[in-house]
Amino acid sequence: MINLGRLNTLRNQIFLGFMLVMVIVLTSVGVFMYDQVSVLLRNSAEKHIQQTAVQATGKLDVLLQQIDTLTGQV
């Protein structure tokens, strides 16, 4: 108990309060940034998948058109 009383100074209380506030602030900023980045990445992935689907559809249409042309020639 005597050692605990020596450690419980105003200086240590201010330091612990500051550390507690910093941990709360950094945690809240981290959670906010994680949420924002995850939304950004999700939107980017959706756009990329849509572009890939459009390109694949276009390529498939061209191939089917070539098959139609070749079968018409035969």
mmCIF file of C-alpha atoms in Angstrom:
data_model
loop_
_atom_site.group_PDB
_atom_site.id
_atom_site.type_symbol
_atom_site.label_atom_id
_atom_site.label_comp_id
_atom_site.label_asym_id
_atom_site.label_seq_id
_atom_site.Cartn_x
_atom_site.Cartn_y
_atom_site.Cartn_z
ATOM 1 C CA MET A 1 0.000 0.000 0.000
ATOM 2 C CA ILE A 2 2.872 2.383 0.723
ATOM 3 C CA ASN A 3 4.318 1.858 -2.785
ATOM 4 C CA LEU A 4 0.886 2.450 -4.333
ATOM 5 C CA GLY A 5 0.601 5.756 -2.486
ATOM 6 C CA ARG A 6 3.974 6.883 -3.862
ATOM 7 C CA LEU A 7 2.939 6.017 -7.414
ATOM 8 C CA ASN A 8 -0.396 7.836 -7.122
ATOM 9 C CA THR A 9 0.983 11.314 -7.713
ATOM 10 C CA LEU A 10 -0.595 14.130 -9.687
ATOM 11 C CA ARG A 11 2.044 13.664 -12.375
ATOM 12 C CA ASN A 12 1.155 9.996 -12.823
ATOM 13 C CA GLN A 13 -2.577 10.743 -12.778
ATOM 14 C CA ILE A 14 -2.152 13.339 -15.532
ATOM 15 C CA PHE A 15 -0.042 10.896 -17.538
ATOM 16 C CA LEU A 16 -2.588 8.088 -17.194
ATOM 17 C CA GLY A 17 -5.452 10.435 -18.079
ATOM 18 C CA PHE A 18 -3.575 11.627 -21.152
ATOM 19 C CA MET A 19 -2.824 8.047 -22.226
ATOM 20 C CA LEU A 20 -6.456 7.035 -21.724
ATOM 21 C CA VAL A 21 -7.702 9.958 -23.837
ATOM 22 C CA MET A 22 -5.127 9.207 -26.553
ATOM 23 C CA VAL A 23 -6.142 5.536 -26.683
ATOM 24 C CA ILE A 24 -9.812 6.504 -27.001
ATOM 25 C CA VAL A 25 -9.087 9.058 -29.741
ATOM 26 C CA LEU A 26 -6.806 6.740 -31.701
ATOM 27 C CA THR A 27 -9.264 3.859 -31.437
ATOM 28 C CA SER A 28 -12.164 5.974 -32.655
ATOM 29 C CA VAL A 29 -10.101 7.378 -35.555
ATOM 30 C CA GLY A 30 -8.950 3.870 -36.455
ATOM 31 C CA VAL A 31 -12.510 2.530 -36.512
ATOM 32 C CA PHE A 32 -13.693 5.506 -38.595
ATOM 33 C CA MET A 33 -10.851 5.133 -41.108
ATOM 34 C CA TYR A 34 -11.369 1.374 -41.350
ATOM 35 C CA ASP A 35 -15.029 1.934 -42.176
ATOM 36 C CA GLN A 36 -14.238 4.565 -44.817
ATOM 37 C CA VAL A 37 -11.513 2.493 -46.480
ATOM 38 C CA SER A 38 -13.656 -0.652 -46.521
ATOM 39 C CA VAL A 39 -16.485 1.237 -48.284
ATOM 40 C CA LEU A 40 -14.002 2.668 -50.791
ATOM 41 C CA LEU A 41 -12.486 -0.740 -51.516
ATOM 42 C CA ARG A 42 -15.899 -2.365 -51.841
ATOM 43 C CA ASN A 43 -17.029 0.251 -54.369
ATOM 44 C CA SER A 44 -13.799 -0.097 -56.314
ATOM 45 C CA ALA A 45 -14.138 -3.883 -56.431
ATOM 46 C CA GLU A 46 -17.750 -3.621 -57.618
ATOM 47 C CA LYS A 47 -16.760 -1.268 -60.446
ATOM 48 C CA HIS A 48 -13.912 -3.561 -61.468
ATOM 49 C CA ILE A 49 -16.189 -6.622 -61.494
ATOM 50 C CA GLN A 50 -18.775 -4.756 -63.578
ATOM 51 C CA GLN A 51 -16.114 -3.701 -66.103
ATOM 52 C CA THR A 52 -14.839 -7.268 -66.329
ATOM 53 C CA ALA A 53 -18.380 -8.566 -66.892
ATOM 54 C CA VAL A 54 -19.003 -6.009 -69.641
ATOM 55 C CA GLN A 55 -15.726 -6.924 -71.355
ATOM 56 C CA ALA A 56 -16.481 -10.649 -71.117
ATOM 57 C CA THR A 57 -19.965 -10.106 -72.518
ATOM 58 C CA GLY A 58 -18.564 -8.074 -75.396
ATOM 59 C CA LYS A 59 -15.973 -10.714 -76.178
ATOM 60 C CA LEU A 60 -18.621 -13.447 -76.079
ATOM 61 C CA ASP A 61 -20.851 -11.455 -78.437
ATOM 62 C CA VAL A 62 -17.980 -11.037 -80.891
ATOM 63 C CA LEU A 63 -17.217 -14.762 -80.770
ATOM 64 C CA LEU A 64 -20.864 -15.681 -81.352
ATOM 65 C CA GLN A 65 -21.012 -13.228 -84.236
ATOM 66 C CA GLN A 66 -17.908 -14.838 -85.758
ATOM 67 C CA ILE A 67 -19.481 -18.294 -85.366
ATOM 68 C CA ASP A 68 -22.640 -17.005 -87.103
ATOM 69 C CA THR A 69 -20.589 -15.571 -89.945
ATOM 70 C CA LEU A 70 -18.529 -18.732 -90.368
ATOM 71 C CA THR A 71 -21.567 -21.019 -90.279
ATOM 72 C CA GLY A 72 -23.289 -18.751 -92.800
ATOM 73 C CA GLN A 73 -20.293 -19.048 -95.103
ATOM 74 C CA VAL A 74 -20.249 -22.827 -94.805
#
